[in-house]
Short mmCIF file of C-alpha atoms in Angstrom, two decimals:
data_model
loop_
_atom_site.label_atom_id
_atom_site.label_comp_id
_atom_site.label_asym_id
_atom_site.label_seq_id
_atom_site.Cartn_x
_atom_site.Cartn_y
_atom_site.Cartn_z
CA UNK A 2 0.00 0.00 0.00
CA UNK A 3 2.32 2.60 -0.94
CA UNK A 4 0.56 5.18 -2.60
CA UNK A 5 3.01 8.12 -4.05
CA UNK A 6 6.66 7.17 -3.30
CA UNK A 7 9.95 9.69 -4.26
CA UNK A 8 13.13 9.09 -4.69
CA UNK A 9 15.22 10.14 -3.10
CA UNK A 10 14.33 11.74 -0.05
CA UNK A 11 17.77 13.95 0.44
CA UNK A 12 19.90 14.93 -1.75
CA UNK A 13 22.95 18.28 -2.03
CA UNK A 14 23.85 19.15 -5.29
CA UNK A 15 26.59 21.42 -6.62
CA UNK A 16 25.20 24.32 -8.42
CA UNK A 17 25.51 23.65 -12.37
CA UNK A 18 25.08 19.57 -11.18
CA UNK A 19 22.24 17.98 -13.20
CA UNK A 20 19.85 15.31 -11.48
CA UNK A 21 16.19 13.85 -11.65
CA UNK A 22 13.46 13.19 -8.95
CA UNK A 23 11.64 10.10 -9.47
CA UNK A 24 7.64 10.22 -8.43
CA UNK A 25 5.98 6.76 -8.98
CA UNK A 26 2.52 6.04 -7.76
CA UNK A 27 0.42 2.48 -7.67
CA UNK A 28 -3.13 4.29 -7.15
CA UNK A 29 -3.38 4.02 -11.61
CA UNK A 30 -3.68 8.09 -11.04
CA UNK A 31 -4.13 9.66 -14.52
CA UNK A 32 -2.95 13.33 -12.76
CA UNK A 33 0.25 14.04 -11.41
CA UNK A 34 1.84 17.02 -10.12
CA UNK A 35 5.12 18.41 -9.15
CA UNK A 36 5.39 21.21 -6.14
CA UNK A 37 8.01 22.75 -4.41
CA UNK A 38 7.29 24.21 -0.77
CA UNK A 39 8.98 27.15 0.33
CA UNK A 40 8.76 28.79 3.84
CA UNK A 41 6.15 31.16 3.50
CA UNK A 42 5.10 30.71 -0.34
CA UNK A 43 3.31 27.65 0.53
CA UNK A 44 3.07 25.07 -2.24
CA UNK A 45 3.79 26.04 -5.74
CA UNK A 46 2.85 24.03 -8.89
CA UNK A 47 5.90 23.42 -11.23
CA UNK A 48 4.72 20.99 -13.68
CA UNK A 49 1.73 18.81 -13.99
CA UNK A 50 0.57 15.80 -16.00
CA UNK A 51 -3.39 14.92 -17.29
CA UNK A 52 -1.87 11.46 -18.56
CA UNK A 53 0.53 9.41 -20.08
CA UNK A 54 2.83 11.58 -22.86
CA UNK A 55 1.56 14.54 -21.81
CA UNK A 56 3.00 17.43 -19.55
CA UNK A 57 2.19 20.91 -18.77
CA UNK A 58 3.25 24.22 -17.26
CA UNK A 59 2.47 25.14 -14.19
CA UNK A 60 3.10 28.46 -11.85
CA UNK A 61 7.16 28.32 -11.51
CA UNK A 62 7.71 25.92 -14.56
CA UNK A 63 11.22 27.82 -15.13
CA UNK A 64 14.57 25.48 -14.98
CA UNK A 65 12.66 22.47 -14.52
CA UNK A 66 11.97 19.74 -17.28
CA UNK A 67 9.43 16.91 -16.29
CA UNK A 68 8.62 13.56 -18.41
CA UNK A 69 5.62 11.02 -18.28
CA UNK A 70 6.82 8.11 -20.53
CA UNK A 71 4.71 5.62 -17.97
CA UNK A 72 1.37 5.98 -16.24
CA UNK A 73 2.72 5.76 -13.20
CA UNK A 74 6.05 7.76 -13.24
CA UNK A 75 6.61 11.50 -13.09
CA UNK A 76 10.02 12.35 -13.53
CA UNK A 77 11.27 16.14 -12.61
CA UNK A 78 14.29 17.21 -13.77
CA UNK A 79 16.96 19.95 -13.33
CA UNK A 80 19.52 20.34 -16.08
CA UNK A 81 21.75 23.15 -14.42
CA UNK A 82 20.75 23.29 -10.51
CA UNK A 83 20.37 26.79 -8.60
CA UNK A 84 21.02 27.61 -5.39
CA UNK A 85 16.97 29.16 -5.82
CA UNK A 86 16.43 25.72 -6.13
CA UNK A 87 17.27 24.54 -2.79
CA UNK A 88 13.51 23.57 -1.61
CA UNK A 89 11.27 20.52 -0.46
CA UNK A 90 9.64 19.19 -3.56
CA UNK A 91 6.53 17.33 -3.51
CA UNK A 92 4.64 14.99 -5.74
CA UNK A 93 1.15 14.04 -6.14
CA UNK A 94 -1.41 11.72 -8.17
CA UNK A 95 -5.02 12.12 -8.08
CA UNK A 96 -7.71 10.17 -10.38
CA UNK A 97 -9.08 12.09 -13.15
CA UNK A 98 -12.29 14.23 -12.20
CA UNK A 99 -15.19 12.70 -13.22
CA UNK A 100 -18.18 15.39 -11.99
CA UNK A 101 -16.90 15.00 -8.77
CA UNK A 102 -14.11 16.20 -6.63
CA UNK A 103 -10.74 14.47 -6.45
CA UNK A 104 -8.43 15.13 -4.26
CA UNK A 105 -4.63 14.43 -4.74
CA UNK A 106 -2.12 12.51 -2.83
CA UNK A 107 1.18 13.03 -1.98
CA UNK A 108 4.38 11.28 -1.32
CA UNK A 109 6.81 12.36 1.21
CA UNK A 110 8.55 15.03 -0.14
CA UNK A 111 12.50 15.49 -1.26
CA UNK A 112 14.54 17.79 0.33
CA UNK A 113 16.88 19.12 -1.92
CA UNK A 114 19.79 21.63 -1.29
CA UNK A 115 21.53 23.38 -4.17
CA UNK A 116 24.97 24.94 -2.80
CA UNK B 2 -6.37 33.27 -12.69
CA UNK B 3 -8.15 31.43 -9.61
CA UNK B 4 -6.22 31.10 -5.78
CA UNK B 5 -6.65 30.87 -2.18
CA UNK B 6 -5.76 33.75 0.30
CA UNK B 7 -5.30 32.23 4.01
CA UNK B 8 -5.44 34.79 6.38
CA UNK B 9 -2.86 34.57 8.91
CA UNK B 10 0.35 33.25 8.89
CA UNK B 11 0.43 31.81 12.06
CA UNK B 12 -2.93 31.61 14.92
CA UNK B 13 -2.19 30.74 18.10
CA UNK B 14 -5.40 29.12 20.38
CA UNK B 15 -4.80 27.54 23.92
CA UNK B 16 -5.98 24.23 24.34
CA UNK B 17 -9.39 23.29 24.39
CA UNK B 18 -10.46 26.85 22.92
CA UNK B 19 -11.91 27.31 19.31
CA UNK B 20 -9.99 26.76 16.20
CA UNK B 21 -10.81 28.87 13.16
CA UNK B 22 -8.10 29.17 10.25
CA UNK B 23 -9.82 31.52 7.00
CA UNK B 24 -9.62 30.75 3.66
CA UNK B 25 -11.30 32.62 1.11
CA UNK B 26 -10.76 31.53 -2.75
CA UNK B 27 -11.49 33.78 -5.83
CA UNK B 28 -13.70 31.59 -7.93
CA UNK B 29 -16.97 32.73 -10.33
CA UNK B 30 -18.41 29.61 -10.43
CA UNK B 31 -18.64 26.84 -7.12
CA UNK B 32 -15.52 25.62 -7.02
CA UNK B 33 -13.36 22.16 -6.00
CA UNK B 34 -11.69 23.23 -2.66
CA UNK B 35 -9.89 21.27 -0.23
CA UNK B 36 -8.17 21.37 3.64
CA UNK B 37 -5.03 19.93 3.46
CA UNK B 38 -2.64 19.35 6.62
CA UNK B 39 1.40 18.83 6.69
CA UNK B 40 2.84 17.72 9.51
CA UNK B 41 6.13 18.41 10.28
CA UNK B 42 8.79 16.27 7.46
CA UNK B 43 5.69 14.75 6.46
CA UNK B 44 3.54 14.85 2.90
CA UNK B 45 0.58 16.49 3.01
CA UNK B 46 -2.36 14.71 4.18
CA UNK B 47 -6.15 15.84 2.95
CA UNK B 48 -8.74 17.03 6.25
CA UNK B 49 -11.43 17.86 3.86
CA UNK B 50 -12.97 18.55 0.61
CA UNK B 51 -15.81 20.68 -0.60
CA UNK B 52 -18.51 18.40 -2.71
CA UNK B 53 -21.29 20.54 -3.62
CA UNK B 54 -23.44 17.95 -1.77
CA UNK B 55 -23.40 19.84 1.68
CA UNK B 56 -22.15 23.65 2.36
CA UNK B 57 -20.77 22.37 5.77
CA UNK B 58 -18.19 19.46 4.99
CA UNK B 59 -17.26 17.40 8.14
CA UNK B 60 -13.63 15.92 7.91
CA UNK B 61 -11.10 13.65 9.95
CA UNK B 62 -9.84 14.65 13.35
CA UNK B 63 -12.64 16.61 14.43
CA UNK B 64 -12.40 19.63 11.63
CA UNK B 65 -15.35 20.89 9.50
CA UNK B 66 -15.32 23.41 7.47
CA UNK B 67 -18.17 25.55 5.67
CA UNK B 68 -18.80 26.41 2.38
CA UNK B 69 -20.11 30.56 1.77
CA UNK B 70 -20.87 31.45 -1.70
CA UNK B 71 -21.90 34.85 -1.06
CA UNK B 72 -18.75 35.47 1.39
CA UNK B 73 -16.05 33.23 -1.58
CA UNK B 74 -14.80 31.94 2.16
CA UNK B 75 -13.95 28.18 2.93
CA UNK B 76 -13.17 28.86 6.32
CA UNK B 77 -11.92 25.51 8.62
CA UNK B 78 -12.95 24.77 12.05
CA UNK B 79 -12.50 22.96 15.11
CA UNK B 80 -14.34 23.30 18.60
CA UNK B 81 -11.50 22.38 21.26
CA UNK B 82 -7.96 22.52 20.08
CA UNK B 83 -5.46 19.33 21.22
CA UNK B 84 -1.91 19.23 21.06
CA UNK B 85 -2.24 16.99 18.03
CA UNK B 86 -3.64 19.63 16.11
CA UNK B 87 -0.03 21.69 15.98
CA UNK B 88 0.51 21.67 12.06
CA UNK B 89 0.55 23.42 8.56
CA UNK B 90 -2.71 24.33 7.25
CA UNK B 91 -3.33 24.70 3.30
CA UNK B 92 -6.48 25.62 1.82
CA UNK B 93 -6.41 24.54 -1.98
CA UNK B 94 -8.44 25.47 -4.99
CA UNK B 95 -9.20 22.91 -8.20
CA UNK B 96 -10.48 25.08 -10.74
CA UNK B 97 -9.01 23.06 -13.73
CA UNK B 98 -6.56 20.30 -14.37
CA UNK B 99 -4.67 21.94 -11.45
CA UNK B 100 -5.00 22.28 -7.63
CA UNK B 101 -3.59 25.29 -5.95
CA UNK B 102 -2.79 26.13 -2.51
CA UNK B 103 -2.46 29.14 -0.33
CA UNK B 104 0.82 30.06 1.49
CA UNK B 105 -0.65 27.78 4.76
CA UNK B 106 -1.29 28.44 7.99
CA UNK B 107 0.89 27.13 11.06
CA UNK B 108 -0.90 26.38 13.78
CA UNK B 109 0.23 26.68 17.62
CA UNK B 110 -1.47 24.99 20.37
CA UNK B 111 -0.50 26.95 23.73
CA UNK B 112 -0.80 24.22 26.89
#
């Protein structure tokens, strides 16, 4: 029963260093989402998926790249880390509205520090 | 573009007393909205969502929260505080494809 799982959960990168965040989720979500939490700025949307092979822009899309080659992988990537990067990302699924509301689930976060 | 304002960055409430943490969202048509709470190094875990089906939503722990169309407010309630309670509030909106929070609200639980 493991719902939304990242990997990893820490991780210090150089700044310029490249790396990926791996979401994966066993609810068969067709939504997923990527956040980053900052103190004070709450949670902000950075990309977010309606399905497999698709992606899309979300509020602070800007030195991120995301892919959605399976159903039940979000990948978030950062080609040239910042030190504005340094933040706790989150991930989420949630099923696809249907009339009703869905809400989404998340894993337990990545802390990331860019130095 | 639609959002959530949370009023109050931090509330303190003794324990035992009322708990009220506002959210008002920005929204010309009824809305998906949500009550979301993160404990501390945790995910975020859902208290609540708004279904159309009733304009006061009951959720887990003891919070409720009521829907006001003519007031765009969401806000979340609870009537005695515990320790437990101590956490990150986030009001979220659904207006599309996407679900968007407010900035949160901590809240302290003076013994």
């Amino acid at each position: 029963n493991a719902g939304v799982t990242q990997t990893p959960k820490f991780r210090v990168l150089k700044t310029g260093q490249s790396m990926t965040l791996l979401c994966a989720q066993d609810m068969n979500h067709e939504y997923m989402y990527w956040y980053r939490q900052d103190p004070g700025m709450g949670l902000r949307l950075i990309h977010y998926s309606v399905g497999e092979g698709t992606t899309a822009k979300g509020e602070v899309p800007d030195g991120y790249n995301v892919s959605r080659l399976k159903k039940q992988n979000f990948l978030l990537g950062l080609e040239s880390a910042a030190p504005s990067q340094t933040s706790v990302y989150f991930c989420a699924s949630s099923s696809r509205r249907q009339g009703g509301n869905t809400e989404a689930f998340f894993g337990q976060g990545t802390r990331l520090t860019v130095v | 573009a639609q959002s959530v304002t949370q009023l109050g960055s931090h509330v303190s409430v003794s324990e035992g007393a009322l708990v009220l943490l506002r959210c008002n969202y920005s929204s010309s048509v009824p809305p998906y909205l949500f009550w979301y709470v993160q404990y501390p190094n945790q995910g975020l875990q859902l208290l609540l969502k708004y279904t159309s089906a009733a304009t006061l939503v009951k959720g887990i722990n003891g919070f409720e929260a009521e829907f006001k169309k003519s007031e765009t407010s969401f806000h979340l309630t609870k009537p005695s505080a515990h320790m437990s309670d101590a956490a990150e509030y986030f009001c979220a909106v659904s207006p599309d494809d996407k679900i968007i929070f407010g900035k949160g609200t901590r809240l302290h639980i003076l013994p």
